Amino acid sequence: MTYTLRQQTSGNPTSIGAAPRRSTRPAIVRWGGKAVQIGGGAPVVVQSMTNTDTADAKATAQQVWDLAQAGSELVRITVNTPEAAQQVPVIRDLLDRMNMSVPLVGDFHYNGHKLLGQFPECAQALSKYRINPGNMGGGKKRDDNFAQMIEVACRYEKPVRIGVNWGSLDHELMARMMDENNARSQPWDAQAVMREALVVSAITNAHRAEELGLSPNAIVLSCKVSHVQDLITVYKDLSSRCDYPLHLGLTEAGMGSKGIVASTAALSVLLQQGIGDTIRISLTPEPGGDRRREVIVAQEILQTMGLRAFTPMVVACPGCGRTSSTFFQELADSIQTFLRDQMPAWKTRYPGVESMNVAVMGCVVNGPGESRHADIGISLPGTGEVPSAPVFIDGQRTVTLKGDNIAQEFQAIVENYVARRYGASTQTTDCG
């Protein structure tokens, strides 16, 4: 049988990547000397949200610090009660004392107009407001409440995310659009009407905010749903009808692997099409689980897609009958944890280290080859193989490790490699 290569109709067959980023306005979120740009060609921003009681200032500040250290570039906190609003400036002060300048986003529902008006120190300490128009009342009451929040945002020059959610969609808008749909000769199904209502609500409220004086460069939009295909459809439509930067996230994604898989499936499709300027992975934490996991998942989505680099990536084989020992799994996990733990210090000391690739392989089948392709890699012995582990640096076999201290020795080799390769870019030569 003869095979022929398919003829290329256009483009470079070796050029593979995401579509060009969608062109949007830039929105700047500031605190002190720190500025985070959303949209306008900036890298996709990672954000997260605390699950502490905001009235507990110390616990909330500590979790904000943890999330920011993990890589959350914006951190959202719930502001739902007078007690919570009173503690926002205290939280901001605690973070500033810890030299943590990550901007805080206030998440408001139902009573945000009252809290922002009654607690001006809260309004000033926040760097951005999140408003959901669907739960601000109905009719004139909703319009007045929305206007009050936008007026505060204008007064303190704070950007606003207008976040529409299918669980709290404007009932009056939905009812009106259902009536209009029923009058069509070929009505849409109810799900399609709901998706259209989300888009219309987001854009209409953004235009209303501009009419009230908010700069178009201070508006971010989101339309949150919990089903993958609905999210993809809504954001493709929304992105085609406005140039505001967009916040991506699958709301109520779920727990564990389900939440990770669903969020990754939805966001990856949109990001590949150039849609999305900031993301949050809304994972339900395991009981006592680490809130930072959603930050790590967000970073790994962006990094594996080649959109950003946050921490050296570890390539490791899945294991098979040739690798009855769990040693290579334990080594891969320990090296990955070690690399991530070092990044807060390394990202300033060793520019470019976040793009490094490390391979930890379990046997001789693909081990040497994968290790040669990585910046630094180790090929561990599989079942019945000679108990030795060759190490490859920049494609060359350099040393073979043996004995009981392979993990510690390889970690030391990795650390020395980072200092030698990436530390050179920060060094200066004294020619005096």
Short mmCIF file of C-alpha atoms in Angstrom, two decimals:
data_model
loop_
_atom_site.label_atom_id
_atom_site.label_comp_id
_atom_site.label_asym_id
_atom_site.label_seq_id
_atom_site.Cartn_x
_atom_site.Cartn_y
_atom_site.Cartn_z
CA MET A 1 0.00 0.00 0.00
CA THR A 2 1.31 3.46 -0.94
CA TYR A 3 0.74 6.57 1.13
CA THR A 4 1.13 10.17 0.02
CA LEU A 5 1.28 13.31 2.11
CA ARG A 6 -1.83 15.47 2.03
CA GLN A 7 -1.17 18.60 0.03
CA GLN A 8 -1.05 21.76 2.13
CA THR A 9 -3.51 24.33 0.89
CA SER A 10 -2.13 27.17 2.96
CA GLY A 11 0.00 27.95 5.96
CA ASN A 12 3.18 26.46 7.33
CA PRO A 13 2.71 22.77 8.17
CA THR A 14 5.28 23.04 10.97
CA SER A 15 3.61 26.06 12.57
CA ILE A 16 1.18 24.94 15.26
CA GLY A 17 -0.32 27.23 17.86
CA ALA A 18 -3.37 29.01 19.18
CA ALA A 19 -5.29 31.50 17.09
CA PRO A 20 -4.27 35.16 17.46
CA ARG A 21 -5.57 36.68 20.67
CA ARG A 22 -8.86 38.51 20.35
CA SER A 23 -8.32 42.28 20.31
CA THR A 24 -9.78 43.92 23.40
CA ARG A 25 -9.60 47.09 25.40
CA PRO A 26 -7.15 46.99 28.32
CA ALA A 27 -8.44 47.14 31.89
CA ILE A 28 -5.86 47.96 34.58
CA VAL A 29 -6.25 46.69 38.15
CA ARG A 30 -3.96 48.53 40.59
CA TRP A 31 -2.79 48.50 44.15
CA GLY A 32 0.12 50.64 45.23
CA GLY A 33 2.86 50.26 42.67
CA LYS A 34 1.46 47.00 41.28
CA ALA A 35 -0.64 47.02 38.11
CA VAL A 36 -2.25 43.99 36.50
CA GLN A 37 -3.51 44.47 32.96
CA ILE A 38 -6.46 42.44 31.73
CA GLY A 39 -6.85 42.34 27.96
CA GLY A 40 -5.29 44.72 25.49
CA GLY A 41 -2.74 42.11 24.45
CA ALA A 42 -1.55 41.32 28.00
CA PRO A 43 -0.90 37.70 29.01
CA VAL A 44 -3.94 35.82 30.32
CA VAL A 45 -4.28 36.66 34.03
CA VAL A 46 -4.76 33.94 36.66
CA GLN A 47 -7.05 34.67 39.57
CA SER A 48 -8.65 32.84 42.47
CA MET A 49 -11.04 33.46 45.36
CA THR A 50 -10.86 32.94 49.11
CA ASN A 51 -13.33 30.70 50.94
CA THR A 52 -12.72 32.16 54.39
CA ASP A 53 -15.17 34.35 56.27
CA THR A 54 -14.02 37.83 55.25
CA ALA A 55 -14.98 39.09 58.70
CA ASP A 56 -12.04 37.00 59.94
CA ALA A 57 -9.35 39.36 58.71
CA LYS A 58 -6.33 37.28 59.74
CA ALA A 59 -7.57 34.05 58.17
CA THR A 60 -8.57 35.84 54.97
CA ALA A 61 -5.30 37.73 54.68
CA GLN A 62 -3.39 34.49 55.19
CA GLN A 63 -5.34 32.70 52.46
CA VAL A 64 -4.92 35.65 50.09
CA TRP A 65 -1.18 35.49 50.74
CA ASP A 66 -1.15 31.72 50.10
CA LEU A 67 -3.07 32.08 46.83
CA ALA A 68 -0.88 34.95 45.64
CA GLN A 69 2.29 33.02 46.52
CA ALA A 70 0.94 30.12 44.45
CA GLY A 71 0.56 32.48 41.48
CA SER A 72 -2.88 34.09 41.71
CA GLU A 73 -2.40 37.54 40.20
CA LEU A 74 -5.75 38.81 41.47
CA VAL A 75 -7.59 37.47 44.52
CA ARG A 76 -11.32 37.90 45.03
CA ILE A 77 -12.90 38.08 48.48
CA THR A 78 -16.56 37.94 49.49
CA VAL A 79 -18.02 41.22 50.76
CA ASN A 80 -21.50 40.29 51.92
CA THR A 81 -22.04 41.81 55.37
CA PRO A 82 -21.19 45.02 57.22
CA GLU A 83 -18.73 43.00 59.31
CA ALA A 84 -16.98 41.77 56.16
CA ALA A 85 -16.88 45.27 54.65
CA GLN A 86 -15.36 46.68 57.85
CA GLN A 87 -12.54 44.14 57.70
CA VAL A 88 -11.55 44.72 54.06
CA PRO A 89 -9.20 47.66 54.85
CA VAL A 90 -7.78 45.62 57.75
CA ILE A 91 -7.07 42.72 55.35
CA ARG A 92 -5.44 45.12 52.91
CA ASP A 93 -3.26 46.55 55.66
CA LEU A 94 -2.21 43.08 56.85
CA LEU A 95 -1.22 42.13 53.31
CA ASP A 96 0.74 45.35 52.83
CA ARG A 97 2.64 44.63 56.05
CA MET A 98 3.50 41.21 54.59
CA ASN A 99 4.81 42.97 51.46
CA MET A 100 2.01 41.34 49.45
CA SER A 101 0.67 43.82 46.91
CA VAL A 102 -1.71 41.49 45.09
CA PRO A 103 -4.86 43.46 44.14
CA LEU A 104 -8.08 42.51 45.95
CA VAL A 105 -11.38 42.14 44.11
CA GLY A 106 -14.60 42.60 46.07
CA ASP A 107 -17.36 40.13 45.28
CA PHE A 108 -20.75 41.82 45.80
CA HIS A 109 -24.26 40.40 45.70
CA TYR A 110 -27.67 41.79 46.75
CA ASN A 111 -26.42 44.53 49.09
CA GLY A 112 -23.23 45.75 47.40
CA HIS A 113 -24.67 49.20 46.76
CA LYS A 114 -25.28 49.65 50.49
CA LEU A 115 -21.93 48.29 51.62
CA LEU A 116 -19.89 50.39 49.20
CA GLY A 117 -21.79 53.50 50.25
CA GLN A 118 -21.64 52.84 53.99
CA PHE A 119 -17.99 51.77 54.10
CA PRO A 120 -15.87 54.09 51.93
CA GLU A 121 -12.66 52.61 53.38
CA CYS A 122 -13.74 49.24 51.95
CA ALA A 123 -14.45 50.81 48.56
CA GLN A 124 -10.99 52.38 48.53
CA ALA A 125 -9.08 49.29 49.74
CA LEU A 126 -10.45 47.10 46.96
CA SER A 127 -8.80 47.29 43.56
CA LYS A 128 -11.77 46.03 41.55
CA TYR A 129 -15.46 45.28 42.07
CA ARG A 130 -17.42 42.27 40.85
CA ILE A 131 -21.11 43.05 40.24
CA ASN A 132 -23.85 40.60 39.26
CA PRO A 133 -26.76 42.60 37.80
CA GLY A 134 -29.09 39.60 38.14
CA ASN A 135 -29.31 39.78 41.93
CA MET A 136 -29.64 43.51 42.51
CA GLY A 137 -33.44 43.57 42.59
CA GLY A 138 -35.90 44.21 39.79
CA GLY A 139 -37.07 47.14 37.71
CA LYS A 140 -36.20 50.61 38.97
CA LYS A 141 -34.72 49.19 42.17
CA ARG A 142 -32.20 47.17 40.17
CA ASP A 143 -31.32 50.16 38.01
CA ASP A 144 -30.82 52.40 41.06
CA ASN A 145 -28.69 49.83 42.90
CA PHE A 146 -26.54 49.24 39.84
CA ALA A 147 -26.12 52.99 39.34
CA GLN A 148 -25.00 53.45 42.95
CA MET A 149 -22.26 50.83 42.57
CA ILE A 150 -21.05 52.27 39.29
CA GLU A 151 -20.99 55.75 40.83
CA VAL A 152 -18.69 54.47 43.60
CA ALA A 153 -16.46 52.78 41.02
CA CYS A 154 -16.20 56.04 39.10
CA ARG A 155 -15.47 58.04 42.26
CA TYR A 156 -12.57 55.81 43.29
CA GLU A 157 -11.50 54.94 39.74
CA LYS A 158 -11.99 51.20 40.20
CA PRO A 159 -12.54 48.77 37.32
CA VAL A 160 -15.61 46.56 37.45
CA ARG A 161 -16.34 43.02 36.31
CA ILE A 162 -19.95 42.78 35.27
CA GLY A 163 -20.50 39.09 35.87
CA VAL A 164 -23.72 37.53 34.59
CA ASN A 165 -24.52 34.06 35.92
CA TRP A 166 -27.11 31.67 34.58
CA GLY A 167 -28.17 30.82 38.14
CA SER A 168 -29.17 34.43 38.80
CA LEU A 169 -30.10 35.75 35.37
CA ASP A 170 -32.38 38.80 35.24
CA HIS A 171 -35.87 37.26 35.41
CA GLU A 172 -37.54 40.19 33.65
CA LEU A 173 -35.09 40.04 30.75
CA MET A 174 -35.46 36.27 30.48
CA ALA A 175 -39.26 36.48 30.50
CA ARG A 176 -39.29 39.18 27.84
CA MET A 177 -36.92 37.23 25.59
CA MET A 178 -38.99 34.06 26.04
CA ASP A 179 -42.08 35.96 24.92
CA GLU A 180 -40.22 37.33 21.89
CA ASN A 181 -38.98 33.84 21.10
CA ASN A 182 -42.51 32.38 21.25
CA ALA A 183 -43.57 34.93 18.64
CA ARG A 184 -40.95 33.66 16.15
CA SER A 185 -42.07 31.53 13.24
CA GLN A 186 -39.35 29.06 14.24
CA PRO A 187 -38.71 29.48 17.98
CA TRP A 188 -35.32 28.62 19.50
CA ASP A 189 -35.11 26.04 22.23
CA ALA A 190 -35.10 27.32 25.81
CA GLN A 191 -31.36 26.73 26.25
CA ALA A 192 -30.56 28.90 23.24
CA VAL A 193 -32.74 31.70 24.61
CA MET A 194 -30.95 31.47 27.95
CA ARG A 195 -27.55 31.74 26.26
CA GLU A 196 -28.70 34.78 24.27
CA ALA A 197 -30.08 36.38 27.43
CA LEU A 198 -26.70 36.00 29.15
CA VAL A 199 -24.91 37.78 26.31
CA VAL A 200 -27.54 40.52 26.03
CA SER A 201 -27.50 41.12 29.79
CA ALA A 202 -23.71 41.43 29.94
CA ILE A 203 -23.42 43.83 27.01
CA THR A 204 -26.47 45.90 27.97
CA ASN A 205 -25.20 46.42 31.50
CA ALA A 206 -21.74 47.31 30.22
CA HIS A 207 -23.26 49.99 28.00
CA ARG A 208 -25.34 51.21 30.93
CA ALA A 209 -22.19 51.49 33.05
CA GLU A 210 -20.56 53.61 30.35
CA GLU A 211 -23.63 55.86 30.24
CA LEU A 212 -23.24 56.31 34.00
CA GLY A 213 -19.66 57.50 33.52
CA LEU A 214 -17.53 54.37 33.89
CA SER A 215 -14.66 54.28 31.42
CA PRO A 216 -14.95 51.54 28.78
CA ASN A 217 -11.38 50.67 29.80
CA ALA A 218 -12.60 49.86 33.31
CA ILE A 219 -15.04 47.10 32.32
CA VAL A 220 -14.52 43.33 32.23
CA LEU A 221 -17.35 40.97 31.30
CA SER A 222 -18.18 37.39 32.20
CA CYS A 223 -21.08 35.03 31.44
CA LYS A 224 -20.77 32.06 33.79
CA VAL A 225 -22.51 28.73 33.19
CA SER A 226 -21.76 25.23 34.43
CA HIS A 227 -21.97 23.17 31.21
CA VAL A 228 -19.00 22.98 28.87
CA GLN A 229 -20.77 23.36 25.53
CA ASP A 230 -22.94 26.22 26.82
CA LEU A 231 -19.85 28.08 28.02
CA ILE A 232 -18.07 27.69 24.69
CA THR A 233 -21.12 28.84 22.73
CA VAL A 234 -21.83 31.83 24.98
CA TYR A 235 -18.27 33.15 24.95
CA LYS A 236 -17.83 32.72 21.20
CA ASP A 237 -20.97 34.80 20.75
CA LEU A 238 -20.02 37.35 23.41
CA SER A 239 -16.53 37.82 21.99
CA SER A 240 -17.93 38.52 18.52
CA ARG A 241 -20.22 41.27 19.80
CA CYS A 242 -17.99 43.40 22.02
CA ASP A 243 -14.36 44.38 22.63
CA TYR A 244 -14.38 44.31 26.44
CA PRO A 245 -11.86 41.94 28.04
CA LEU A 246 -13.45 38.66 29.13
CA HIS A 247 -13.15 36.65 32.34
CA LEU A 248 -13.39 32.89 31.70
CA GLY A 249 -14.56 30.30 34.17
CA LEU A 250 -16.87 27.32 34.35
CA THR A 251 -19.01 28.06 37.39
CA GLU A 252 -19.71 25.26 39.85
CA ALA A 253 -17.25 23.07 37.94
CA GLY A 254 -17.29 20.46 40.69
CA MET A 255 -14.83 18.50 42.79
CA GLY A 256 -11.63 16.66 41.94
CA SER A 257 -10.98 15.29 38.48
CA LYS A 258 -14.47 16.16 37.24
CA GLY A 259 -14.01 19.84 37.98
CA ILE A 260 -10.52 19.90 36.51
CA VAL A 261 -11.51 18.04 33.33
CA ALA A 262 -14.64 20.10 32.74
CA SER A 263 -12.85 23.42 33.28
CA THR A 264 -9.92 22.38 31.11
CA ALA A 265 -12.18 21.17 28.30
CA ALA A 266 -14.18 24.41 28.18
CA LEU A 267 -11.40 26.92 28.70
CA SER A 268 -8.91 25.23 26.39
CA VAL A 269 -11.28 25.41 23.43
CA LEU A 270 -11.87 29.13 24.00
CA LEU A 271 -8.23 29.98 24.70
CA GLN A 272 -7.18 28.10 21.57
CA GLN A 273 -9.48 30.43 19.63
CA GLY A 274 -7.91 33.51 21.20
CA ILE A 275 -10.84 34.16 23.55
CA GLY A 276 -10.26 34.98 27.22
CA ASP A 277 -8.19 37.54 29.11
CA THR A 278 -8.36 36.28 32.69
CA ILE A 279 -9.33 32.88 34.09
CA ARG A 280 -10.42 31.26 37.33
CA ILE A 281 -10.86 27.53 37.91
CA SER A 282 -13.84 27.13 40.26
CA LEU A 283 -13.03 23.84 41.99
CA THR A 284 -14.95 22.52 44.96
CA PRO A 285 -12.14 21.74 47.43
CA GLU A 286 -11.86 18.35 49.06
CA PRO A 287 -12.65 18.43 52.80
CA GLY A 288 -9.59 20.11 54.26
CA GLY A 289 -8.16 20.43 50.77
CA ASP A 290 -5.70 23.03 49.52
CA ARG A 291 -7.38 26.10 47.99
CA ARG A 292 -4.22 26.73 45.95
CA ARG A 293 -5.03 23.77 43.71
CA GLU A 294 -7.30 25.87 41.51
CA VAL A 295 -4.42 28.32 40.93
CA ILE A 296 -2.10 25.48 39.93
CA VAL A 297 -4.69 24.03 37.53
CA ALA A 298 -5.19 27.45 35.89
CA GLN A 299 -1.44 27.86 35.44
CA GLU A 300 -1.04 24.35 34.04
CA ILE A 301 -3.80 24.92 31.48
CA LEU A 302 -2.06 28.05 30.22
CA GLN A 303 1.40 26.52 30.31
CA THR A 304 0.56 23.22 28.61
CA MET A 305 -1.15 25.21 25.85
CA GLY A 306 1.98 27.31 25.40
CA LEU A 307 0.27 30.58 26.35
CA ARG A 308 2.34 31.33 29.47
CA ALA A 309 5.10 29.79 31.57
CA PHE A 310 4.92 29.71 35.37
CA THR A 311 7.08 26.86 36.64
CA PRO A 312 9.36 24.21 35.13
CA MET A 313 7.30 21.38 33.67
CA VAL A 314 8.00 17.77 34.65
CA VAL A 315 7.51 15.05 32.02
CA ALA A 316 6.97 11.61 33.57
CA CYS A 317 5.84 8.30 32.13
CA PRO A 318 2.58 6.73 33.39
CA GLY A 319 4.20 3.46 34.45
CA CYS A 320 3.53 -0.06 33.20
CA GLY A 321 4.52 -3.66 33.88
CA ARG A 322 8.18 -2.69 33.37
CA THR A 323 8.06 -0.36 36.37
CA SER A 324 6.82 -2.34 39.34
CA SER A 325 8.64 0.02 41.69
CA THR A 326 6.91 3.27 42.67
CA PHE A 327 10.25 5.01 43.03
CA PHE A 328 10.02 6.95 39.75
CA GLN A 329 6.51 8.13 40.67
CA GLU A 330 7.73 9.36 44.03
CA LEU A 331 10.72 11.06 42.44
CA ALA A 332 8.56 12.78 39.80
CA ASP A 333 6.21 14.04 42.51
CA SER A 334 9.01 15.24 44.78
CA ILE A 335 10.83 17.03 41.94
CA GLN A 336 7.62 18.69 40.75
CA THR A 337 6.84 19.85 44.29
CA PHE A 338 10.42 21.04 44.78
CA LEU A 339 10.35 23.10 41.57
CA ARG A 340 7.04 24.75 42.40
CA ASP A 341 8.14 25.54 45.96
CA GLN A 342 11.31 27.22 44.68
CA MET A 343 9.53 29.45 42.15
CA PRO A 344 8.70 32.41 44.45
CA ALA A 345 12.46 32.91 44.92
CA TRP A 346 13.66 31.60 41.55
CA LYS A 347 11.40 33.81 39.39
CA THR A 348 13.42 36.89 40.39
CA ARG A 349 16.84 35.24 40.77
CA TYR A 350 16.72 33.08 37.66
CA PRO A 351 14.79 34.72 34.79
CA GLY A 352 13.57 32.14 32.26
CA VAL A 353 13.66 29.16 34.63
CA GLU A 354 9.88 28.82 34.34
CA SER A 355 10.36 27.53 30.78
CA MET A 356 12.67 24.67 31.83
CA ASN A 357 11.61 21.07 31.08
CA VAL A 358 12.51 18.17 33.37
CA ALA A 359 11.98 14.47 32.58
CA VAL A 360 11.64 11.70 35.17
CA MET A 361 11.28 8.37 33.34
CA GLY A 362 10.75 4.88 34.72
CA CYS A 363 12.60 2.49 32.38
CA VAL A 364 14.87 2.20 29.33
CA VAL A 365 12.11 2.02 26.69
CA ASN A 366 11.45 5.76 26.35
CA GLY A 367 13.52 6.99 29.27
CA PRO A 368 16.79 7.95 27.58
CA GLY A 369 15.03 9.48 24.58
CA GLU A 370 12.65 11.62 26.64
CA SER A 371 15.48 12.64 28.97
CA ARG A 372 17.58 13.79 26.02
CA HIS A 373 14.72 15.96 24.75
CA ALA A 374 14.32 17.66 28.15
CA ASP A 375 16.65 20.32 29.50
CA ILE A 376 17.51 17.91 32.26
CA GLY A 377 16.25 14.38 32.76
CA ILE A 378 16.79 11.08 34.51
CA SER A 379 16.02 7.56 33.27
CA LEU A 380 15.39 5.23 36.19
CA PRO A 381 15.84 1.46 36.01
CA GLY A 382 12.71 -0.58 35.38
CA THR A 383 11.92 -4.06 36.70
CA GLY A 384 14.88 -6.40 36.17
CA GLU A 385 17.09 -3.66 34.72
CA VAL A 386 20.55 -2.73 35.92
CA PRO A 387 20.11 -0.55 39.05
CA SER A 388 21.57 2.61 37.57
CA ALA A 389 20.00 5.92 36.50
CA PRO A 390 21.69 7.98 33.77
CA VAL A 391 21.19 11.74 33.94
CA PHE A 392 20.99 13.81 30.74
CA ILE A 393 21.70 17.54 30.65
CA ASP A 394 21.02 19.55 27.50
CA GLY A 395 20.80 16.31 25.51
CA GLN A 396 24.05 14.82 26.77
CA ARG A 397 24.51 11.95 29.22
CA THR A 398 26.56 13.40 32.06
CA VAL A 399 26.48 11.09 35.08
CA THR A 400 24.94 7.83 36.23
CA LEU A 401 23.42 7.71 39.69
CA LYS A 402 23.34 4.55 41.82
CA GLY A 403 22.51 3.57 45.38
CA ASP A 404 19.98 4.78 47.90
CA ASN A 405 20.36 8.55 47.45
CA ILE A 406 19.33 8.93 43.79
CA ALA A 407 16.45 11.32 44.64
CA GLN A 408 18.59 13.66 46.73
CA GLU A 409 21.45 13.60 44.23
CA PHE A 410 19.19 14.32 41.27
CA GLN A 411 17.53 17.22 43.10
CA ALA A 412 20.96 18.68 43.80
CA ILE A 413 21.89 18.30 40.12
CA VAL A 414 18.70 20.12 39.11
CA GLU A 415 19.39 22.93 41.56
CA ASN A 416 22.97 23.34 40.33
CA TYR A 417 21.78 23.29 36.70
CA VAL A 418 19.29 26.07 37.37
CA ALA A 419 21.90 28.25 39.07
CA ARG A 420 24.44 27.65 36.30
CA ARG A 421 22.13 28.09 33.32
CA TYR A 422 19.67 30.75 34.47
CA GLY A 423 21.79 32.53 37.03
CA ALA A 424 24.21 33.61 34.33
CA SER A 425 21.59 35.99 32.88
CA THR A 426 21.51 38.00 36.13
CA GLN A 427 25.25 38.25 36.59
CA THR A 428 27.31 41.25 35.53
CA THR A 429 30.97 41.41 34.71
CA ASP A 430 33.21 43.90 36.49
CA CYS A 431 35.47 45.38 33.84
CA GLY A 432 36.89 48.13 36.01
#
